[in-house]
mmCIF file of N, CA and C in Angstrom:
data_model
loop_
_atom_site.group_PDB
_atom_site.id
_atom_site.type_symbol
_atom_site.label_atom_id
_atom_site.label_comp_id
_atom_site.label_asym_id
_atom_site.label_seq_id
_atom_site.Cartn_x
_atom_site.Cartn_y
_atom_site.Cartn_z
ATOM 1 N N MET A 9 30.842 -13.685 0.580
ATOM 2 C CA MET A 9 29.788 -13.324 1.488
ATOM 3 C C MET A 9 29.224 -14.544 2.193
ATOM 4 N N ALA A 10 28.500 -15.358 1.505
ATOM 5 C CA ALA A 10 27.813 -16.476 2.139
ATOM 6 C C ALA A 10 28.833 -17.527 2.524
ATOM 7 N N THR A 11 29.499 -17.330 3.632
ATOM 8 C CA THR A 11 30.608 -18.184 4.000
ATOM 9 C C THR A 11 30.201 -19.399 4.808
ATOM 10 N N SER A 12 29.226 -19.271 5.674
ATOM 11 C CA SER A 12 28.958 -20.352 6.608
ATOM 12 C C SER A 12 28.110 -21.466 6.044
ATOM 13 N N ALA A 13 27.120 -21.148 5.243
ATOM 14 C CA ALA A 13 26.233 -22.194 4.744
ATOM 15 C C ALA A 13 25.910 -21.921 3.284
ATOM 16 N N VAL A 14 26.741 -22.477 2.411
ATOM 17 C CA VAL A 14 26.565 -22.203 0.998
ATOM 18 C C VAL A 14 26.330 -23.505 0.258
ATOM 19 N N THR A 15 25.326 -23.499 -0.595
ATOM 20 C CA THR A 15 25.133 -24.621 -1.494
ATOM 21 C C THR A 15 25.465 -24.128 -2.887
ATOM 22 N N ALA A 16 25.803 -25.047 -3.772
ATOM 23 C CA ALA A 16 26.182 -24.653 -5.124
ATOM 24 C C ALA A 16 25.027 -23.978 -5.852
ATOM 25 N N ALA A 17 23.800 -24.420 -5.596
ATOM 26 C CA ALA A 17 22.652 -23.898 -6.327
ATOM 27 C C ALA A 17 22.185 -22.555 -5.803
ATOM 28 N N SER A 18 22.093 -22.416 -4.516
ATOM 29 C CA SER A 18 21.558 -21.166 -3.980
ATOM 30 C C SER A 18 22.334 -20.743 -2.744
ATOM 31 N N PRO A 19 22.876 -19.537 -2.776
ATOM 32 C CA PRO A 19 23.627 -19.069 -1.611
ATOM 33 C C PRO A 19 22.718 -18.857 -0.407
ATOM 34 N N GLN A 20 23.291 -19.054 0.743
ATOM 35 C CA GLN A 20 22.584 -18.814 1.998
ATOM 36 C C GLN A 20 23.443 -17.897 2.853
ATOM 37 N N TYR A 21 22.769 -17.125 3.704
ATOM 38 C CA TYR A 21 23.457 -16.119 4.500
ATOM 39 C C TYR A 21 22.986 -16.202 5.938
ATOM 40 N N THR A 22 23.885 -15.903 6.840
ATOM 41 C CA THR A 22 23.491 -15.764 8.241
ATOM 42 C C THR A 22 23.045 -14.325 8.459
ATOM 43 N N ILE A 23 22.405 -14.094 9.571
ATOM 44 C CA ILE A 23 21.967 -12.735 9.896
ATOM 45 C C ILE A 23 23.173 -11.806 10.035
ATOM 46 N N SER A 24 24.268 -12.329 10.581
ATOM 47 C CA SER A 24 25.477 -11.512 10.755
ATOM 48 C C SER A 24 26.087 -11.134 9.415
ATOM 49 N N GLU A 25 26.059 -12.059 8.465
ATOM 50 C CA GLU A 25 26.615 -11.763 7.147
ATOM 51 C C GLU A 25 25.817 -10.664 6.446
ATOM 52 N N LEU A 26 24.499 -10.759 6.508
ATOM 53 C CA LEU A 26 23.675 -9.715 5.884
ATOM 54 C C LEU A 26 23.849 -8.382 6.603
ATOM 55 N N ALA A 27 23.923 -8.430 7.914
ATOM 56 C CA ALA A 27 24.106 -7.196 8.685
ATOM 57 C C ALA A 27 25.416 -6.513 8.285
ATOM 58 N N ARG A 28 26.458 -7.304 8.158
ATOM 59 C CA ARG A 28 27.761 -6.756 7.778
ATOM 60 C C ARG A 28 27.719 -6.209 6.340
ATOM 61 N N GLU A 29 27.138 -6.978 5.430
ATOM 62 C CA GLU A 29 27.098 -6.560 4.025
ATOM 63 C C GLU A 29 26.338 -5.252 3.825
ATOM 64 N N PHE A 30 25.211 -5.102 4.536
ATOM 65 C CA PHE A 30 24.360 -3.930 4.331
ATOM 66 C C PHE A 30 24.536 -2.876 5.419
ATOM 67 N N ASP A 31 25.520 -3.067 6.288
ATOM 68 C CA ASP A 31 25.811 -2.117 7.366
ATOM 69 C C ASP A 31 24.570 -1.850 8.218
ATOM 70 N N LEU A 32 23.958 -2.942 8.679
ATOM 71 C CA LEU A 32 22.773 -2.885 9.533
ATOM 72 C C LEU A 32 23.059 -3.613 10.828
ATOM 73 N N THR A 33 22.209 -3.404 11.803
ATOM 74 C CA THR A 33 22.282 -4.215 13.010
ATOM 75 C C THR A 33 21.456 -5.476 12.776
ATOM 76 N N THR A 34 21.782 -6.516 13.525
ATOM 77 C CA THR A 34 20.977 -7.737 13.415
ATOM 78 C C THR A 34 19.559 -7.455 13.893
ATOM 79 N N ARG A 35 19.413 -6.533 14.819
ATOM 80 C CA ARG A 35 18.074 -6.168 15.298
ATOM 81 C C ARG A 35 17.237 -5.567 14.169
ATOM 82 N N ALA A 36 17.854 -4.737 13.335
ATOM 83 C CA ALA A 36 17.127 -4.145 12.202
ATOM 84 C C ALA A 36 16.643 -5.236 11.252
ATOM 85 N N ILE A 37 17.482 -6.223 11.001
ATOM 86 C CA ILE A 37 17.087 -7.320 10.114
ATOM 87 C C ILE A 37 15.939 -8.108 10.734
ATOM 88 N N ARG A 38 16.010 -8.363 12.036
ATOM 89 C CA ARG A 38 14.903 -9.065 12.710
ATOM 90 C C ARG A 38 13.626 -8.225 12.644
ATOM 91 N N PHE A 39 13.750 -6.905 12.744
ATOM 92 C CA PHE A 39 12.587 -6.027 12.633
ATOM 93 C C PHE A 39 11.941 -6.171 11.254
ATOM 94 N N TYR A 40 12.752 -6.171 10.203
ATOM 95 C CA TYR A 40 12.215 -6.356 8.853
ATOM 96 C C TYR A 40 11.535 -7.717 8.728
ATOM 97 N N GLU A 41 12.084 -8.700 9.412
ATOM 98 C CA GLU A 41 11.449 -10.019 9.434
ATOM 99 C C GLU A 41 10.083 -9.929 10.120
ATOM 100 N N ASP A 42 10.026 -9.244 11.254
ATOM 101 C CA ASP A 42 8.757 -9.072 11.975
ATOM 102 C C ASP A 42 7.720 -8.347 11.118
ATOM 103 N N CYS A 43 8.179 -7.450 10.246
ATOM 104 C CA CYS A 43 7.274 -6.701 9.364
ATOM 105 C C CYS A 43 6.824 -7.526 8.162
ATOM 106 N N GLY A 44 7.376 -8.714 8.014
ATOM 107 C CA GLY A 44 6.990 -9.573 6.899
ATOM 108 C C GLY A 44 7.777 -9.321 5.628
ATOM 109 N N LEU A 45 8.833 -8.537 5.720
ATOM 110 C CA LEU A 45 9.648 -8.257 4.540
ATOM 111 C C LEU A 45 10.634 -9.379 4.245
ATOM 112 N N LEU A 46 11.053 -10.083 5.268
ATOM 113 C CA LEU A 46 11.984 -11.201 5.128
ATOM 114 C C LEU A 46 11.370 -12.432 5.779
ATOM 115 N N SER A 47 11.697 -13.594 5.238
ATOM 116 C CA SER A 47 11.183 -14.833 5.839
ATOM 117 C C SER A 47 12.256 -15.918 5.775
ATOM 118 N N PRO A 48 13.239 -15.813 6.664
ATOM 119 C CA PRO A 48 14.331 -16.782 6.635
ATOM 120 C C PRO A 48 13.862 -18.166 7.080
ATOM 121 N N GLU A 49 14.612 -19.148 6.618
ATOM 122 C CA GLU A 49 14.391 -20.501 7.113
ATOM 123 C C GLU A 49 15.005 -20.568 8.503
ATOM 124 N N ARG A 50 14.614 -21.576 9.258
ATOM 125 C CA ARG A 50 15.146 -21.744 10.614
ATOM 126 C C ARG A 50 15.867 -23.076 10.707
ATOM 127 N N SER A 51 16.924 -23.101 11.499
ATOM 128 C CA SER A 51 17.647 -24.347 11.746
ATOM 129 C C SER A 51 18.168 -24.332 13.170
ATOM 130 N N GLY A 52 18.787 -25.420 13.555
ATOM 131 C CA GLY A 52 19.376 -25.501 14.881
ATOM 132 C C GLY A 52 18.352 -25.809 15.939
ATOM 133 N N PRO A 53 18.807 -25.821 17.195
ATOM 134 C CA PRO A 53 17.903 -26.135 18.304
ATOM 135 C C PRO A 53 16.759 -25.128 18.380
ATOM 136 N N ASN A 54 15.555 -25.624 18.397
ATOM 137 C CA ASN A 54 14.350 -24.792 18.482
ATOM 138 C C ASN A 54 14.259 -23.755 17.361
ATOM 139 N N GLY A 55 14.928 -23.999 16.246
ATOM 140 C CA GLY A 55 14.860 -23.068 15.117
ATOM 141 C C GLY A 55 15.460 -21.711 15.416
ATOM 142 N N ARG A 56 16.471 -21.678 16.267
ATOM 143 C CA ARG A 56 17.050 -20.392 16.684
ATOM 144 C C ARG A 56 17.915 -19.737 15.613
ATOM 145 N N ASN A 57 18.477 -20.527 14.711
ATOM 146 C CA ASN A 57 19.363 -19.965 13.689
ATOM 147 C C ASN A 57 18.573 -19.601 12.439
ATOM 148 N N ARG A 58 18.751 -18.388 11.987
ATOM 149 C CA ARG A 58 18.089 -17.927 10.770
ATOM 150 C C ARG A 58 19.006 -18.186 9.579
ATOM 151 N N ILE A 59 18.417 -18.681 8.513
ATOM 152 C CA ILE A 59 19.158 -18.889 7.272
ATOM 153 C C ILE A 59 18.446 -18.094 6.188
ATOM 154 N N TYR A 60 19.143 -17.093 5.666
ATOM 155 C CA TYR A 60 18.566 -16.217 4.654
ATOM 156 C C TYR A 60 18.997 -16.690 3.269
ATOM 157 N N THR A 61 18.066 -16.645 2.339
ATOM 158 C CA THR A 61 18.331 -17.066 0.969
ATOM 159 C C THR A 61 18.656 -15.855 0.102
ATOM 160 N N ALA A 62 18.991 -16.139 -1.153
ATOM 161 C CA ALA A 62 19.229 -15.050 -2.105
ATOM 162 C C ALA A 62 17.967 -14.198 -2.252
ATOM 163 N N ARG A 63 16.794 -14.833 -2.152
ATOM 164 C CA ARG A 63 15.523 -14.100 -2.215
ATOM 165 C C ARG A 63 15.443 -13.099 -1.068
ATOM 166 N N ASP A 64 15.783 -13.539 0.153
ATOM 167 C CA ASP A 64 15.762 -12.641 1.312
ATOM 168 C C ASP A 64 16.752 -11.493 1.122
ATOM 169 N N ARG A 65 17.919 -11.809 0.578
ATOM 170 C CA ARG A 65 18.933 -10.781 0.356
ATOM 171 C C ARG A 65 18.405 -9.729 -0.622
ATOM 172 N N THR A 66 17.768 -10.187 -1.698
ATOM 173 C CA THR A 66 17.194 -9.263 -2.678
ATOM 174 C C THR A 66 16.096 -8.418 -2.046
ATOM 175 N N ARG A 67 15.242 -9.051 -1.248
ATOM 176 C CA ARG A 67 14.161 -8.311 -0.587
ATOM 177 C C ARG A 67 14.740 -7.262 0.370
ATOM 178 N N LEU A 68 15.817 -7.610 1.071
ATOM 179 C CA LEU A 68 16.456 -6.656 1.973
ATOM 180 C C LEU A 68 17.034 -5.485 1.175
ATOM 181 N N LYS A 69 17.669 -5.789 0.064
ATOM 182 C CA LYS A 69 18.240 -4.743 -0.787
ATOM 183 C C LYS A 69 17.138 -3.804 -1.292
ATOM 184 N N LEU A 70 16.012 -4.365 -1.737
ATOM 185 C CA LEU A 70 14.887 -3.549 -2.206
ATOM 186 C C LEU A 70 14.277 -2.740 -1.062
ATOM 187 N N THR A 71 14.234 -3.329 0.124
ATOM 188 C CA THR A 71 13.710 -2.627 1.302
ATOM 189 C C THR A 71 14.559 -1.397 1.603
ATOM 190 N N LEU A 72 15.866 -1.571 1.589
ATOM 191 C CA LEU A 72 16.761 -0.450 1.881
ATOM 192 C C LEU A 72 16.681 0.618 0.789
ATOM 193 N N ARG A 73 16.509 0.187 -0.452
ATOM 194 C CA ARG A 73 16.337 1.148 -1.547
ATOM 195 C C ARG A 73 15.053 1.952 -1.337
ATOM 196 N N GLY A 74 13.980 1.272 -0.948
ATOM 197 C CA GLY A 74 12.714 1.951 -0.673
ATOM 198 C C GLY A 74 12.832 2.932 0.475
ATOM 199 N N LYS A 75 13.587 2.546 1.501
ATOM 200 C CA LYS A 75 13.793 3.455 2.639
ATOM 201 C C LYS A 75 14.539 4.705 2.196
ATOM 202 N N ARG A 76 15.550 4.530 1.346
ATOM 203 C CA ARG A 76 16.296 5.697 0.844
ATOM 204 C C ARG A 76 15.382 6.629 0.058
ATOM 205 N N LEU A 77 14.373 6.057 -0.592
ATOM 206 C CA LEU A 77 13.405 6.880 -1.320
ATOM 207 C C LEU A 77 12.395 7.523 -0.383
ATOM 208 N N GLY A 78 12.403 7.103 0.892
ATOM 209 C CA GLY A 78 11.485 7.679 1.868
ATOM 210 C C GLY A 78 10.140 6.984 1.932
ATOM 211 N N LEU A 79 10.044 5.783 1.385
ATOM 212 C CA LEU A 79 8.782 5.053 1.421
ATOM 213 C C LEU A 79 8.562 4.437 2.795
ATOM 214 N N SER A 80 7.315 4.252 3.162
ATOM 215 C CA SER A 80 7.001 3.586 4.429
ATOM 216 C C SER A 80 7.248 2.092 4.269
ATOM 217 N N LEU A 81 7.386 1.388 5.386
ATOM 218 C CA LEU A 81 7.597 -0.056 5.312
ATOM 219 C C LEU A 81 6.400 -0.758 4.684
ATOM 220 N N ALA A 82 5.196 -0.247 4.925
ATOM 221 C CA ALA A 82 4.001 -0.843 4.311
ATOM 222 C C ALA A 82 4.054 -0.686 2.791
ATOM 223 N N GLU A 83 4.464 0.501 2.322
ATOM 224 C CA GLU A 83 4.591 0.717 0.878
ATOM 225 C C GLU A 83 5.676 -0.182 0.295
ATOM 226 N N ILE A 84 6.779 -0.282 1.014
ATOM 227 C CA ILE A 84 7.881 -1.124 0.550
ATOM 228 C C ILE A 84 7.426 -2.574 0.448
ATOM 229 N N LYS A 85 6.738 -3.049 1.473
ATOM 230 C CA LYS A 85 6.278 -4.445 1.468
ATOM 231 C C LYS A 85 5.353 -4.699 0.287
ATOM 232 N N GLU A 86 4.435 -3.789 0.055
ATOM 233 C CA GLU A 86 3.504 -3.950 -1.063
ATOM 234 C C GLU A 86 4.254 -4.012 -2.389
ATOM 235 N N LEU A 87 5.217 -3.123 -2.562
ATOM 236 C CA LEU A 87 5.974 -3.095 -3.811
ATOM 237 C C LEU A 87 6.875 -4.314 -3.959
ATOM 238 N N VAL A 88 7.519 -4.721 -2.876
ATOM 239 C CA VAL A 88 8.396 -5.889 -2.936
ATOM 240 C C VAL A 88 7.576 -7.147 -3.210
ATOM 241 N N ASP A 89 6.419 -7.253 -2.581
ATOM 242 C CA ASP A 89 5.551 -8.407 -2.834
ATOM 243 C C ASP A 89 5.098 -8.428 -4.293
ATOM 244 N N MET A 90 4.778 -7.262 -4.842
ATOM 245 C CA MET A 90 4.379 -7.191 -6.249
ATOM 246 C C MET A 90 5.548 -7.557 -7.157
ATOM 247 N N TYR A 91 6.733 -7.140 -6.767
ATOM 248 C CA TYR A 91 7.940 -7.414 -7.544
ATOM 249 C C TYR A 91 8.125 -8.914 -7.728
ATOM 250 N N GLU A 92 7.756 -9.680 -6.722
ATOM 251 C CA GLU A 92 7.949 -11.124 -6.763
ATOM 252 C C GLU A 92 6.816 -11.865 -7.452
ATOM 253 N N SER A 93 5.705 -11.202 -7.695
ATOM 254 C CA SER A 93 4.574 -11.911 -8.288
ATOM 255 C C SER A 93 4.889 -12.244 -9.745
ATOM 256 N N PRO A 94 4.455 -13.404 -10.202
ATOM 257 C CA PRO A 94 4.781 -13.825 -11.565
ATOM 258 C C PRO A 94 3.900 -13.182 -12.631
ATOM 259 N N ARG A 95 2.967 -12.346 -12.218
ATOM 260 C CA ARG A 95 2.029 -11.736 -13.159
ATOM 261 C C ARG A 95 2.695 -10.690 -14.040
ATOM 262 N N ASP A 96 1.868 -10.136 -14.901
ATOM 263 C CA ASP A 96 2.263 -9.055 -15.789
ATOM 264 C C ASP A 96 2.817 -7.897 -14.962
ATOM 265 N N THR A 97 3.876 -7.283 -15.440
ATOM 266 C CA THR A 97 4.504 -6.205 -14.673
ATOM 267 C C THR A 97 3.828 -4.851 -14.865
ATOM 268 N N VAL A 98 2.929 -4.727 -15.830
ATOM 269 C CA VAL A 98 2.285 -3.432 -16.081
ATOM 270 C C VAL A 98 1.558 -2.912 -14.840
ATOM 271 N N PRO A 99 0.711 -3.713 -14.169
ATOM 272 C CA PRO A 99 0.051 -3.194 -12.965
ATOM 273 C C PRO A 99 1.050 -2.835 -11.863
ATOM 274 N N GLN A 100 2.125 -3.604 -11.775
ATOM 275 C CA GLN A 100 3.145 -3.327 -10.764
ATOM 276 C C GLN A 100 3.800 -1.977 -11.033
ATOM 277 N N LEU A 101 4.138 -1.747 -12.280
ATOM 278 C CA LEU A 101 4.777 -0.479 -12.634
ATOM 279 C C LEU A 101 3.829 0.693 -12.437
ATOM 280 N N LYS A 102 2.562 0.505 -12.760
ATOM 281 C CA LYS A 102 1.583 1.573 -12.544
ATOM 282 C C LYS A 102 1.462 1.895 -11.059
ATOM 283 N N LYS A 103 1.391 0.861 -10.225
ATOM 284 C CA LYS A 103 1.299 1.069 -8.773
ATOM 285 C C LYS A 103 2.555 1.781 -8.274
ATOM 286 N N PHE A 104 3.712 1.357 -8.758
ATOM 287 C CA PHE A 104 4.969 1.974 -8.356
ATOM 288 C C PHE A 104 4.970 3.453 -8.724
ATOM 289 N N LEU A 105 4.482 3.780 -9.911
ATOM 290 C CA LEU A 105 4.413 5.184 -10.329
ATOM 291 C C LEU A 105 3.465 5.987 -9.451
ATOM 292 N N VAL A 106 2.349 5.394 -9.046
ATOM 293 C CA VAL A 106 1.406 6.081 -8.151
ATOM 294 C C VAL A 106 2.078 6.367 -6.811
ATOM 295 N N VAL A 107 2.766 5.361 -6.273
ATOM 296 C CA VAL A 107 3.452 5.532 -4.982
ATOM 297 C C VAL A 107 4.528 6.604 -5.105
ATOM 298 N N LEU A 108 5.306 6.547 -6.167
ATOM 299 C CA LEU A 108 6.366 7.543 -6.356
ATOM 300 C C LEU A 108 5.801 8.945 -6.554
ATOM 301 N N ALA A 109 4.706 9.073 -7.277
ATOM 302 C CA ALA A 109 4.095 10.394 -7.489
ATOM 303 C C ALA A 109 3.617 10.982 -6.166
ATOM 304 N N ALA A 110 2.998 10.148 -5.338
ATOM 305 C CA ALA A 110 2.537 10.630 -4.030
ATOM 306 C C ALA A 110 3.726 11.036 -3.169
ATOM 307 N N HIS A 111 4.782 10.243 -3.236
ATOM 308 C CA HIS A 111 5.972 10.559 -2.444
ATOM 309 C C HIS A 111 6.634 11.836 -2.962
ATOM 310 N N ARG A 112 6.692 11.996 -4.272
ATOM 311 C CA ARG A 112 7.261 13.215 -4.853
ATOM 312 C C ARG A 112 6.478 14.439 -4.379
ATOM 313 N N GLU A 113 5.153 14.334 -4.389
ATOM 314 C CA GLU A 113 4.310 15.448 -3.948
ATOM 315 C C GLU A 113 4.617 15.815 -2.498
ATOM 316 N N GLN A 114 4.763 14.794 -1.671
ATOM 317 C CA GLN A 114 5.080 15.029 -0.258
ATOM 318 C C GLN A 114 6.448 15.704 -0.121
ATOM 319 N N LEU A 115 7.439 15.220 -0.861
ATOM 320 C CA LEU A 115 8.775 15.810 -0.795
ATOM 321 C C LEU A 115 8.785 17.248 -1.305
ATOM 322 N N GLU A 116 8.038 17.510 -2.364
ATOM 323 C CA GLU A 116 7.977 18.877 -2.886
ATOM 324 C C GLU A 116 7.334 19.821 -1.879
ATOM 325 N N GLN A 117 6.335 19.347 -1.143
ATOM 326 C CA GLN A 117 5.716 20.175 -0.107
ATOM 327 C C GLN A 117 6.707 20.441 1.024
ATOM 328 N N GLN A 118 7.444 19.393 1.403
ATOM 329 C CA GLN A 118 8.455 19.574 2.445
ATOM 330 C C GLN A 118 9.523 20.560 1.990
ATOM 331 N N LEU A 119 9.917 20.473 0.722
ATOM 332 C CA LEU A 119 10.905 21.395 0.180
ATOM 333 C C LEU A 119 10.381 22.830 0.208
ATOM 334 N N ALA A 120 9.125 23.010 -0.163
ATOM 335 C CA ALA A 120 8.521 24.349 -0.122
ATOM 336 C C ALA A 120 8.488 24.872 1.313
ATOM 337 N N ASP A 121 8.127 24.006 2.258
ATOM 338 C CA ASP A 121 8.114 24.403 3.668
ATOM 339 C C ASP A 121 9.510 24.791 4.136
ATOM 340 N N LEU A 122 10.508 24.028 3.711
ATOM 341 C CA LEU A 122 11.889 24.349 4.084
ATOM 342 C C LEU A 122 12.325 25.680 3.475
ATOM 343 N N GLN A 123 11.914 25.959 2.249
ATOM 344 C CA GLN A 123 12.262 27.236 1.615
ATOM 345 C C GLN A 123 11.688 28.402 2.409
ATOM 346 N N VAL A 124 10.445 28.272 2.843
ATOM 347 C CA VAL A 124 9.818 29.323 3.654
ATOM 348 C C VAL A 124 10.596 29.502 4.953
ATOM 349 N N THR A 125 10.941 28.391 5.594
ATOM 350 C CA THR A 125 11.686 28.458 6.856
ATOM 351 C C THR A 125 13.051 29.102 6.639
ATOM 352 N N LEU A 126 13.739 28.730 5.563
ATOM 353 C CA LEU A 126 15.043 29.331 5.269
ATOM 354 C C LEU A 126 14.926 30.829 5.019
ATOM 355 N N GLU A 127 13.879 31.245 4.346
ATOM 356 C CA GLU A 127 13.663 32.676 4.126
ATOM 357 C C GLU A 127 13.450 33.399 5.453
ATOM 358 N N GLU A 128 12.714 32.772 6.371
ATOM 359 C CA GLU A 128 12.504 33.372 7.693
ATOM 360 C C GLU A 128 13.820 33.475 8.453
ATOM 361 N N VAL A 129 14.636 32.426 8.387
ATOM 362 C CA VAL A 129 15.940 32.450 9.054
ATOM 363 C C VAL A 129 16.796 33.568 8.464
ATOM 364 N N SER A 130 16.816 33.679 7.151
ATOM 365 C CA SER A 130 17.598 34.745 6.501
ATOM 366 C C SER A 130 17.122 36.119 6.941
ATOM 367 N N SER A 131 15.832 36.293 7.039
ATOM 368 C CA SER A 131 15.267 37.570 7.476
ATOM 369 C C SER A 131 15.715 37.892 8.900
ATOM 370 N N HIS A 132 15.664 36.894 9.780
ATOM 371 C CA HIS A 132 16.095 37.106 11.170
ATOM 372 C C HIS A 132 17.594 37.397 11.233
ATOM 373 N N GLU A 133 18.382 36.720 10.396
ATOM 374 C CA GLU A 133 19.821 36.984 10.366
ATOM 375 C C GLU A 133 20.094 38.426 9.926
ATOM 376 N N ARG A 134 19.406 38.869 8.881
ATOM 377 C CA ARG A 134 19.594 40.254 8.412
ATOM 378 C C ARG A 134 19.228 41.250 9.507
ATOM 379 N N GLU A 135 18.110 41.008 10.175
ATOM 380 C CA GLU A 135 17.668 41.914 11.241
ATOM 381 C C GLU A 135 18.670 41.920 12.395
ATOM 382 N N ALA A 136 19.174 40.745 12.766
ATOM 383 C CA ALA A 136 20.147 40.672 13.861
ATOM 384 C C ALA A 136 21.431 41.407 13.480
ATOM 385 N N ARG A 137 21.881 41.250 12.236
ATOM 386 C CA ARG A 137 23.087 41.957 11.784
ATOM 387 C C ARG A 137 22.858 43.471 11.783
ATOM 388 N N ARG A 138 21.689 43.890 11.356
ATOM 389 C CA ARG A 138 21.362 45.318 11.343
ATOM 390 C C ARG A 138 21.395 45.879 12.760
ATOM 391 N N LEU A 139 20.749 45.170 13.698
ATOM 392 C CA LEU A 139 20.721 45.627 15.090
ATOM 393 C C LEU A 139 22.115 45.630 15.697
ATOM 394 N N LEU A 140 22.904 44.611 15.373
ATOM 395 C CA LEU A 140 24.270 44.545 15.876
ATOM 396 C C LEU A 140 25.085 45.718 15.327
ATOM 397 N N GLY A 141 24.932 46.015 14.057
ATOM 398 C CA GLY A 141 25.636 47.149 13.453
ATOM 399 C C GLY A 141 25.251 48.458 14.106
ATOM 400 N N GLU A 142 23.960 48.658 14.359
ATOM 401 C CA GLU A 142 23.498 49.879 15.039
ATOM 402 C C GLU A 142 24.107 49.974 16.428
ATOM 403 N N SER A 143 24.118 48.860 17.124
ATOM 404 C CA SER A 143 24.654 48.845 18.486
ATOM 405 C C SER A 143 26.140 49.196 18.481
ATOM 406 N N GLU A 144 26.888 48.651 17.538
ATOM 407 C CA GLU A 144 28.326 48.926 17.461
ATOM 408 C C GLU A 144 28.585 50.379 17.061
ATOM 409 N N ARG A 145 27.749 50.924 16.185
ATOM 410 C CA ARG A 145 27.916 52.333 15.790
ATOM 411 C C ARG A 145 27.641 53.256 16.979
ATOM 412 N N LYS A 146 26.637 52.942 17.790
ATOM 413 C CA LYS A 146 26.310 53.764 18.961
ATOM 414 C C LYS A 146 27.446 53.731 19.974
ATOM 415 N N LYS A 147 28.092 52.567 20.123
ATOM 416 C CA LYS A 147 29.203 52.459 21.075
ATOM 417 C C LYS A 147 30.383 53.313 20.627
ATOM 418 N N ARG A 148 30.614 53.401 19.339
ATOM 419 C CA ARG A 148 31.729 54.183 18.807
ATOM 420 C C ARG A 148 31.438 55.677 18.859
ATOM 421 N N ALA A 149 30.186 56.026 18.854
ATOM 422 C CA ALA A 149 29.823 57.449 18.811
ATOM 423 C C ALA A 149 29.897 58.112 20.155
#
């Protein structure tokens, strides 16, 4: 992976390498940087080249995991920042459980709403089939 700028102690990645590894656009990675989720070092003329560390790679991986769970970027940032803090993990885990419980509640409500919508669709399908059957019977008669 870290092909262009690797040190023995800590791997480094270019934006293109991370984009390829995580199947993202470089713009998405820059967006996460703008949100404060990533903080690459800069090199080259006017600091135009971004150099991502193993820490940035881990933060990106956690960000994508949070997105798959449906968390907001603000929630992800808070959790990722807590993940890196050297303090006791008990408060971090409690906060994570609170966030997950709220998200679960939201998903369960969405699921209930979808069930209602699916029942309505099924009802309309049954009615349409009934009307179609009546229409076809009248044509044959």
